[in-house]
PDB file of C-alpha atoms and ligand atoms in Angstrom:
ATOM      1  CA  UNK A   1      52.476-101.812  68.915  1.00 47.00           C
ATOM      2  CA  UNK A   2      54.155-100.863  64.998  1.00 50.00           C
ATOM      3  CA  UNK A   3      56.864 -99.130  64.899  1.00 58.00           C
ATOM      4  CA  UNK A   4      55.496 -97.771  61.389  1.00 56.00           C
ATOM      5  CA  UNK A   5      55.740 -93.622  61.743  1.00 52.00           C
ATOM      6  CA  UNK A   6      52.158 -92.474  61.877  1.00 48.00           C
ATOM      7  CA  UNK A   7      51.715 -91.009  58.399  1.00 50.00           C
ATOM      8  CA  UNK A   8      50.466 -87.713  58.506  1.00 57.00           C
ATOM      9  CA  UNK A   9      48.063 -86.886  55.491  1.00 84.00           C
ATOM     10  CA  UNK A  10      47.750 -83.424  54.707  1.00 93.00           C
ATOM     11  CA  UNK A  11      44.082 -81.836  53.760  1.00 96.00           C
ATOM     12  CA  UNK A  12      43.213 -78.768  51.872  1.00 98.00           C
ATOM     13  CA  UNK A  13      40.103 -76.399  51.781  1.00 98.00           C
ATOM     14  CA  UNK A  14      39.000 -75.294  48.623  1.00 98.00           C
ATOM     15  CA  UNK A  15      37.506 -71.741  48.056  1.00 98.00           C
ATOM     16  CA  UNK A  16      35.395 -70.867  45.889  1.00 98.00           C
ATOM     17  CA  UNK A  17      32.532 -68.734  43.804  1.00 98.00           C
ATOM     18  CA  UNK A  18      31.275 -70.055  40.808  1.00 97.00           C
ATOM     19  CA  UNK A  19      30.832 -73.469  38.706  1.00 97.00           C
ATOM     20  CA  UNK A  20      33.595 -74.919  40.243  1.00 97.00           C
ATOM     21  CA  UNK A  21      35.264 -76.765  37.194  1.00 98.00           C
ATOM     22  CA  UNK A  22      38.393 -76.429  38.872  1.00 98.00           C
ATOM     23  CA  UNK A  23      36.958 -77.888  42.233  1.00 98.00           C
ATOM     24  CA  UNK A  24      35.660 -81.111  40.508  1.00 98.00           C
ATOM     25  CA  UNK A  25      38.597 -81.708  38.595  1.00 98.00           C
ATOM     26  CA  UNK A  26      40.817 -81.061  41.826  1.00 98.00           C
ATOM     27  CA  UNK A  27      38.571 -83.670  44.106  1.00 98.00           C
ATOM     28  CA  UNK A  28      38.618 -86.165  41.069  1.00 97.00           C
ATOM     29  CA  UNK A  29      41.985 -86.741  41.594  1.00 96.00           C
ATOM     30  CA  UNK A  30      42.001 -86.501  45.689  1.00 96.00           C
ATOM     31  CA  UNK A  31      42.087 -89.151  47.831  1.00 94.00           C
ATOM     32  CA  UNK A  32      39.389 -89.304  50.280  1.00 91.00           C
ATOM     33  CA  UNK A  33      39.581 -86.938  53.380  1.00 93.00           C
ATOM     34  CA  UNK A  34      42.344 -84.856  51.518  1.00 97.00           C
ATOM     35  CA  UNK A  35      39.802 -82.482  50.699  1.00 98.00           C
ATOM     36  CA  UNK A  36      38.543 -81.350  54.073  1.00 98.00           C
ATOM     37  CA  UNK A  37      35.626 -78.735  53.161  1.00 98.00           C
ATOM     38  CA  UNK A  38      34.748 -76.488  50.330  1.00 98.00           C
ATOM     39  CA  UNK A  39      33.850 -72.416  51.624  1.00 98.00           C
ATOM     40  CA  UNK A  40      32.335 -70.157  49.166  1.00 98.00           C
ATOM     41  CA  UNK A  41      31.571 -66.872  49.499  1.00 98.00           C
ATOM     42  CA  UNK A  42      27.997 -67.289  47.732  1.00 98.00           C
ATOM     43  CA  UNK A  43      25.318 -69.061  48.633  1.00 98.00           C
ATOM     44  CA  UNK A  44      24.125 -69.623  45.211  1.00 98.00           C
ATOM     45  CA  UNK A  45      27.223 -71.040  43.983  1.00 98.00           C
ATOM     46  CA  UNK A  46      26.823 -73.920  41.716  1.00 98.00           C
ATOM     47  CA  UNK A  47      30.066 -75.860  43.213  1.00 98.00           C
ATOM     48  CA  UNK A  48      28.452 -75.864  46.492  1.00 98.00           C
ATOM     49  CA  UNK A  49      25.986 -78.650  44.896  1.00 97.00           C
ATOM     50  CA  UNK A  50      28.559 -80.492  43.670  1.00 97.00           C
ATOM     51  CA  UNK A  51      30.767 -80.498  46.546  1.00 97.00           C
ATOM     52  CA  UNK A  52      27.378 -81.782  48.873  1.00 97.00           C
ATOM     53  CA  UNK A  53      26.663 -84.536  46.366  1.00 97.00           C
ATOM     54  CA  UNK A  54      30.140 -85.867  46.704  1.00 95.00           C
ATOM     55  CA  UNK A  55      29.873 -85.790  50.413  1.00 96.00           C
ATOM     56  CA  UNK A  56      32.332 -83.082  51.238  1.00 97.00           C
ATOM     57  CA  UNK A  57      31.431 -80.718  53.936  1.00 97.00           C
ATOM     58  CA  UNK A  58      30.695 -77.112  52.389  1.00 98.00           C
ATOM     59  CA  UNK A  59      30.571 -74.247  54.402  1.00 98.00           C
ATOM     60  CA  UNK A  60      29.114 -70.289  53.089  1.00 98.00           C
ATOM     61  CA  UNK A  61      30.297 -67.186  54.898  1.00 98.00           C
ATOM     62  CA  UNK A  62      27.816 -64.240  52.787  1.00 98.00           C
ATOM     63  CA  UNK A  63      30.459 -61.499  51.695  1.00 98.00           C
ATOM     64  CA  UNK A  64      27.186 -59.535  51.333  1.00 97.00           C
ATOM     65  CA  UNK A  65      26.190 -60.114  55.315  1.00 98.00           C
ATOM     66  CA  UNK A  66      29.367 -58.243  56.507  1.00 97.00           C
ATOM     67  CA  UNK A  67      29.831 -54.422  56.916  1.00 97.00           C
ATOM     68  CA  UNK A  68      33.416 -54.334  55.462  1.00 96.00           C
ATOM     69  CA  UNK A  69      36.278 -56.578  53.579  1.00 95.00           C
ATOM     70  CA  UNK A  70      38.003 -56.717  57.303  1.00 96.00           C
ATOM     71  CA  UNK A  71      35.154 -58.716  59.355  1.00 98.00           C
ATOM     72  CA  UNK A  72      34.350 -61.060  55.986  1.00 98.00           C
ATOM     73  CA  UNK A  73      38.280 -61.605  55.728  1.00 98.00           C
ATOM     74  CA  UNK A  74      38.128 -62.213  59.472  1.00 98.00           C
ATOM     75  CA  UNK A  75      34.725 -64.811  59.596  1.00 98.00           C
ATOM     76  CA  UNK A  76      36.775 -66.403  56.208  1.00 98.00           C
ATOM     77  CA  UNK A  77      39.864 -67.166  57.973  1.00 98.00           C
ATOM     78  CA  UNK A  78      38.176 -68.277  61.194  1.00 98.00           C
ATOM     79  CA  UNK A  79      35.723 -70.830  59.248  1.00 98.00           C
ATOM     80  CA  UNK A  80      38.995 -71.811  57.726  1.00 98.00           C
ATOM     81  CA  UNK A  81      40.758 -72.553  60.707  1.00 98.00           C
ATOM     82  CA  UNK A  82      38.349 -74.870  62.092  1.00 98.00           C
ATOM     83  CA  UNK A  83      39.550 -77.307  59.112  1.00 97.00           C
ATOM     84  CA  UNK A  84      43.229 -76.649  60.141  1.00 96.00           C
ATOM     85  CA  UNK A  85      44.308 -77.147  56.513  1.00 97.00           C
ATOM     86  CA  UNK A  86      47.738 -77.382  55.307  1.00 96.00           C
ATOM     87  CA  UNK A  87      46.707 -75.715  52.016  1.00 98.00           C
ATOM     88  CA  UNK A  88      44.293 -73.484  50.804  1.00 98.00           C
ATOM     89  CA  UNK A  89      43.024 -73.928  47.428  1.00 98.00           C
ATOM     90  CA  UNK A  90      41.804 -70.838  45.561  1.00 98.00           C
ATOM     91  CA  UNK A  91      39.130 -72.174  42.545  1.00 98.00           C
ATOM     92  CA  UNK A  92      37.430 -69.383  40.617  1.00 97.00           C
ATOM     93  CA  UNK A  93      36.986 -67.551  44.293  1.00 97.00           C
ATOM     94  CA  UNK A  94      36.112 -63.706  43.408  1.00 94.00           C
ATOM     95  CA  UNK A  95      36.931 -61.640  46.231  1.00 94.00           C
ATOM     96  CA  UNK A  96      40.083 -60.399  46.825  1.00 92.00           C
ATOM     97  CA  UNK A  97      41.670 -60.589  50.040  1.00 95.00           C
ATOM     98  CA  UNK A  98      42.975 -58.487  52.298  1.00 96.00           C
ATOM     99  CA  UNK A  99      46.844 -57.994  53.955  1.00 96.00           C
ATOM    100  CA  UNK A 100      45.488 -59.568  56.988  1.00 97.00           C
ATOM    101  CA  UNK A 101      44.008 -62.620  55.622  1.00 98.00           C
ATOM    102  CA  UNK A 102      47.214 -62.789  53.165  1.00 97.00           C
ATOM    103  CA  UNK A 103      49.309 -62.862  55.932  1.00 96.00           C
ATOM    104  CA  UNK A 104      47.584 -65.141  57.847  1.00 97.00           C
ATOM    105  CA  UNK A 105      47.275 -67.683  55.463  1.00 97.00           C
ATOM    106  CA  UNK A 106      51.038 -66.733  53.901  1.00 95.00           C
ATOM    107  CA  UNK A 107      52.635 -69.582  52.126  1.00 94.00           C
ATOM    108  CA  UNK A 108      50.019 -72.131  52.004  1.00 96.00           C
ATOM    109  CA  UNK A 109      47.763 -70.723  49.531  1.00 97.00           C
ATOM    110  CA  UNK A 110      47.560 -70.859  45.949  1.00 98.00           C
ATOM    111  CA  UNK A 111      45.561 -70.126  42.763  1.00 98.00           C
ATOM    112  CA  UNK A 112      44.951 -70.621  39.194  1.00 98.00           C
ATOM    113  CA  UNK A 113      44.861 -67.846  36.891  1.00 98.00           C
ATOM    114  CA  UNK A 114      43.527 -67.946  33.248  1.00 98.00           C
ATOM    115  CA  UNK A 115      46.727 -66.222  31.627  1.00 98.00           C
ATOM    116  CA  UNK A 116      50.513 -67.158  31.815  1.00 98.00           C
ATOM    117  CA  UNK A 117      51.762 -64.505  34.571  1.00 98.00           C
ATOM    118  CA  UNK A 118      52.984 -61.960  34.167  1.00 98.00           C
ATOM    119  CA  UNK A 119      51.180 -61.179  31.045  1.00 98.00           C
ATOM    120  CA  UNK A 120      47.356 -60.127  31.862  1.00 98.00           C
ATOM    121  CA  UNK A 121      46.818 -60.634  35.566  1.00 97.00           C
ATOM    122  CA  UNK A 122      43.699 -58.880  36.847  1.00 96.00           C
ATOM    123  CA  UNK A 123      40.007 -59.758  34.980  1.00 96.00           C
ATOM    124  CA  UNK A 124      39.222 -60.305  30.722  1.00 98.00           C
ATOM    125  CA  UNK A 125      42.214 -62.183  30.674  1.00 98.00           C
ATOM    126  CA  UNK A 126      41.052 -64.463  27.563  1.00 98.00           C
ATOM    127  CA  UNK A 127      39.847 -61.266  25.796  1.00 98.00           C
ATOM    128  CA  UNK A 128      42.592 -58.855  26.191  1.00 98.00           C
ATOM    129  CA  UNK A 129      44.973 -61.573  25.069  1.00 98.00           C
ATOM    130  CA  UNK A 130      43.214 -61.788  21.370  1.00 98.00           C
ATOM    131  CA  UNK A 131      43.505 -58.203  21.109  1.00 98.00           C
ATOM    132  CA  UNK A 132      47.092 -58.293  22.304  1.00 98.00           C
ATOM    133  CA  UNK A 133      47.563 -60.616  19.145  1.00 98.00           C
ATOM    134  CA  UNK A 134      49.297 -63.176  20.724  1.00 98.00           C
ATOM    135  CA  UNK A 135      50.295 -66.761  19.432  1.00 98.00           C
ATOM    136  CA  UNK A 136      50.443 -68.523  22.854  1.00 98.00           C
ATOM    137  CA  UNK A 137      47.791 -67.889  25.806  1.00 98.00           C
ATOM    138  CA  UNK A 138      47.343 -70.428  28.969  1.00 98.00           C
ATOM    139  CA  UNK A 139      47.113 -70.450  32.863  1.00 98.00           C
ATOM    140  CA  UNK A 140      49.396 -70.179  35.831  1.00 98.00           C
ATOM    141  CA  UNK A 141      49.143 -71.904  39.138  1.00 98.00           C
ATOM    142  CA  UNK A 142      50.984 -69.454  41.440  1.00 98.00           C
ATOM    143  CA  UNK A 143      51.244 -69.049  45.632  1.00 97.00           C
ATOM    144  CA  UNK A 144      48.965 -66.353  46.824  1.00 97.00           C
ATOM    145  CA  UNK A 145      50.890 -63.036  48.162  1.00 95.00           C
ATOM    146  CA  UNK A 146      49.416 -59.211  48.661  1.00 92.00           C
ATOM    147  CA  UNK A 147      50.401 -58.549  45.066  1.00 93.00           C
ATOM    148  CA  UNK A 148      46.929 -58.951  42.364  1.00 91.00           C
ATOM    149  CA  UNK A 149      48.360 -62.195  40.774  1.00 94.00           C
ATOM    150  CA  UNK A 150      52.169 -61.568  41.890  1.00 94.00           C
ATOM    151  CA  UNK A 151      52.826 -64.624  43.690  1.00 95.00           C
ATOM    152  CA  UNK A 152      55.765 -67.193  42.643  1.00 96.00           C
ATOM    153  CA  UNK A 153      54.693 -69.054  39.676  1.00 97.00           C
ATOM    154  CA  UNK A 154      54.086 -73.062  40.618  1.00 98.00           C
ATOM    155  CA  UNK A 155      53.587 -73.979  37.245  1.00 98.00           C
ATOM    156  CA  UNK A 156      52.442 -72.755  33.767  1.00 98.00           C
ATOM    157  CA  UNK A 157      50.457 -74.591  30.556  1.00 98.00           C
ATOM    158  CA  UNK A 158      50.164 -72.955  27.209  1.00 98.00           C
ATOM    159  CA  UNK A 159      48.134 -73.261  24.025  1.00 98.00           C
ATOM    160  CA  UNK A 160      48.201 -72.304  20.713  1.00 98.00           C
ATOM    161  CA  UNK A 161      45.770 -68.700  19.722  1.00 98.00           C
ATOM    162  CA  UNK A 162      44.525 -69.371  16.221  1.00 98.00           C
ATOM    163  CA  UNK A 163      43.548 -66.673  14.046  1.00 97.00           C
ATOM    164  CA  UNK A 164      39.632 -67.696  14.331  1.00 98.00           C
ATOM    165  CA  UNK A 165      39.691 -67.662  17.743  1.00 98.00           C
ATOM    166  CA  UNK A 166      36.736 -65.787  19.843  1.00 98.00           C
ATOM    167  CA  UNK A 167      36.594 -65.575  23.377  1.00 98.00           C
ATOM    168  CA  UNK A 168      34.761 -69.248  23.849  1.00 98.00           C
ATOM    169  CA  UNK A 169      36.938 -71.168  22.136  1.00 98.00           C
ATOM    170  CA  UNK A 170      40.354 -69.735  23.866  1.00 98.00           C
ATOM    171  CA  UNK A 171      38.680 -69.711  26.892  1.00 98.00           C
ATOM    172  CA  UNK A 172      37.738 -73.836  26.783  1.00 98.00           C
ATOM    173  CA  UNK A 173      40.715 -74.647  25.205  1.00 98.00           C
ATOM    174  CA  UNK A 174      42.862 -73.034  28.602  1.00 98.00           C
ATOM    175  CA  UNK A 175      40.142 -74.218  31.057  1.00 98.00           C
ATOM    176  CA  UNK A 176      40.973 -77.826  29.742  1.00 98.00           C
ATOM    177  CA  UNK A 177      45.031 -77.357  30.539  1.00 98.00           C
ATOM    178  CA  UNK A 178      43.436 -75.721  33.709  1.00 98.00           C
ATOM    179  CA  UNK A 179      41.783 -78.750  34.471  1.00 98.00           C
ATOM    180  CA  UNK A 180      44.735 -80.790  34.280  1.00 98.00           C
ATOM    181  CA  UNK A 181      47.454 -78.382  35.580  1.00 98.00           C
ATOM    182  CA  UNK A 182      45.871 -77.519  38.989  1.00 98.00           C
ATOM    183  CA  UNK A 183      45.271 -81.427  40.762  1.00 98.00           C
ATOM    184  CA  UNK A 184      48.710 -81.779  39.526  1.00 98.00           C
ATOM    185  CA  UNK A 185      50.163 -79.335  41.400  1.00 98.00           C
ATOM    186  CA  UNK A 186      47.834 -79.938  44.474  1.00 98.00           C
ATOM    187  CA  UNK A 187      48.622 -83.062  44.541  1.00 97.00           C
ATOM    188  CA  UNK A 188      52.384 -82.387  44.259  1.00 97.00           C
ATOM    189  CA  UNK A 189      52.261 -79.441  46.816  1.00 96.00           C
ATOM    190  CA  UNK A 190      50.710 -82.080  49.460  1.00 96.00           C
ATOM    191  CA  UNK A 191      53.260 -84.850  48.567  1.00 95.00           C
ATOM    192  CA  UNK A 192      55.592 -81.912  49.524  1.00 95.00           C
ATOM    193  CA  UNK A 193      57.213 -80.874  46.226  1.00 96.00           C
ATOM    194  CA  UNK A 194      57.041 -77.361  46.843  1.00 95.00           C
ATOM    195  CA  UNK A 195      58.389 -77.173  50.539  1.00 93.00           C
ATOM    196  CA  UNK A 196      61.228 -75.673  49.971  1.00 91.00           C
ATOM    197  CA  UNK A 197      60.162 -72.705  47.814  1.00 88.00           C
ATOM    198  CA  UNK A 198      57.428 -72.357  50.726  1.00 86.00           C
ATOM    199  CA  UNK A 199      59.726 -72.127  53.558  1.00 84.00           C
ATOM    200  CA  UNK A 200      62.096 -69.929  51.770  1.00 84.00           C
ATOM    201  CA  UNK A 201      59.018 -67.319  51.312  1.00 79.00           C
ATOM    202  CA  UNK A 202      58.468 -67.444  54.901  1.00 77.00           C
ATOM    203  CA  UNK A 203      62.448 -67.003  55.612  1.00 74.00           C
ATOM    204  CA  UNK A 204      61.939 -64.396  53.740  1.00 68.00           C
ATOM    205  CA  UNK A 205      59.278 -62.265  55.160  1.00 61.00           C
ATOM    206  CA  UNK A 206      60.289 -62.713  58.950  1.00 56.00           C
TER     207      UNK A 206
HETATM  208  C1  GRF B 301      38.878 -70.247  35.995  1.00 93.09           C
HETATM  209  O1  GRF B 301      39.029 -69.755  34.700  1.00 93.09           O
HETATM  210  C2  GRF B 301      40.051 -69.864  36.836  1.00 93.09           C
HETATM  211  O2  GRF B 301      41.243 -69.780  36.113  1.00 93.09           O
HETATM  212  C3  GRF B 301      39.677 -68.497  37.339  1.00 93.09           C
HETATM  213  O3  GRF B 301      38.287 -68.552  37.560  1.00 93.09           O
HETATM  214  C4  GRF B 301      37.710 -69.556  36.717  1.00 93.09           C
HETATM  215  C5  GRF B 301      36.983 -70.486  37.630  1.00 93.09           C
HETATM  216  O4  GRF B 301      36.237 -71.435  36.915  1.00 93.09           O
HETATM  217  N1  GRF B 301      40.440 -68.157  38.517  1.00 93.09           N
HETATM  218  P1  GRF B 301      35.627 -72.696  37.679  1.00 93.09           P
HETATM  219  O5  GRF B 301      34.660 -72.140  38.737  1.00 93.09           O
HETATM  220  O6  GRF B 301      36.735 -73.463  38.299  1.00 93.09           O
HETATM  221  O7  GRF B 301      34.895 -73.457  36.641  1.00 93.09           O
END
């Protein structure tokens, strides 16, 4: 028999609602069986397709088939648990969570933002940042906590506003930083870059 330590590869699920831009660029850059399923909250949701083609179990739990945010938060986290994943992935998912779910999932979750936290958390980020007038806009990777887009800030990219800027053209320009900012840290969160920070938030809160 080796003596080699059995390496143990850790796997993410990836949540989401929408295109999935995020997803794909994510899974581009993931080894194979990293990604262990994609969950969305909508049946109709176009990264759902993608995620089948590729070969990656996909899994919908209906927000719209449960009586109240408690039992969908509870059916999420129990499809989620069958994965056992080290890290949960949050890609253009548009619920938000409850304490419960936070908790239970507390430290091992992050998610991408379309603004550079603290400045415009919550929804029309790309809008309210022209008419804030300001020269630099961008998007935050940050660990998931109770607080709307409080979590510790992972890591940040920026670009330039120009003065003929509408809301399409900021918004591509960030989703292409987004695109390359989240598999980075992803990757770098499973290779175990962040484990400190991520115990110390767990210190912290027993
Ligand atoms: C992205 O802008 C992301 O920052 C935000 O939701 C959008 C998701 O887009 N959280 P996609 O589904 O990844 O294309």
């Amino acid at each position: 028999m080796s003596n080699e330590p059995i390496s143990y590869s850790r796997r993410f699920v990836i949540l989401v609602s929408g295109r999935g831009s995020n997803m794909m660029a994510i899974l581009k850059q993931s080894s194979p069986g990293q990604c262990a399923a994609v969950i969305s909250n909508r049946p109709d949701a176009g990264a759902l397709e993608v995620a089948r083609s590729l070969g990656i179990v996909t899994v919908v739990i209906d927000h719209t088939e449960f009586g109240s945010r408690e039992l969908f938060d509870h059916a999420l986290a129990e499809a989620i648990d069958r994965f056992s994943p080290d890290l949960l992935v949050l890609a253009g998912f548009m619920r938000i969570l409850g304490t419960s779910f936070v908790d239970h999932f507390a430290g091992r979750t992050i998610n991408i933002h379309p603004s550079l936290l603290p400045a415009f958390p919550g929804v029309r980020t790309h809008a309210r940042a022209l008419e804030a007038g300001v020269s630099y806009h961008g998007c935050t990777v940050h660990i998931v906590t109770s607080e709307l887009d409080g979590g510790p800030i992972l890591a940040q990219a920026s670009v330039p506003v120009f003065a003929d800027d509408d809301e399409a053209t900021l918004s591509k320009r960030v989703l292409e930083q987004e695109h390359l900012l989240y598999p980075r840290v992803v990757q770098d969160w499973l290779a175990g870059k962040y484990d400190a920070l991520r115990k110390s938030l767990l210190v912290k809160q027993t």
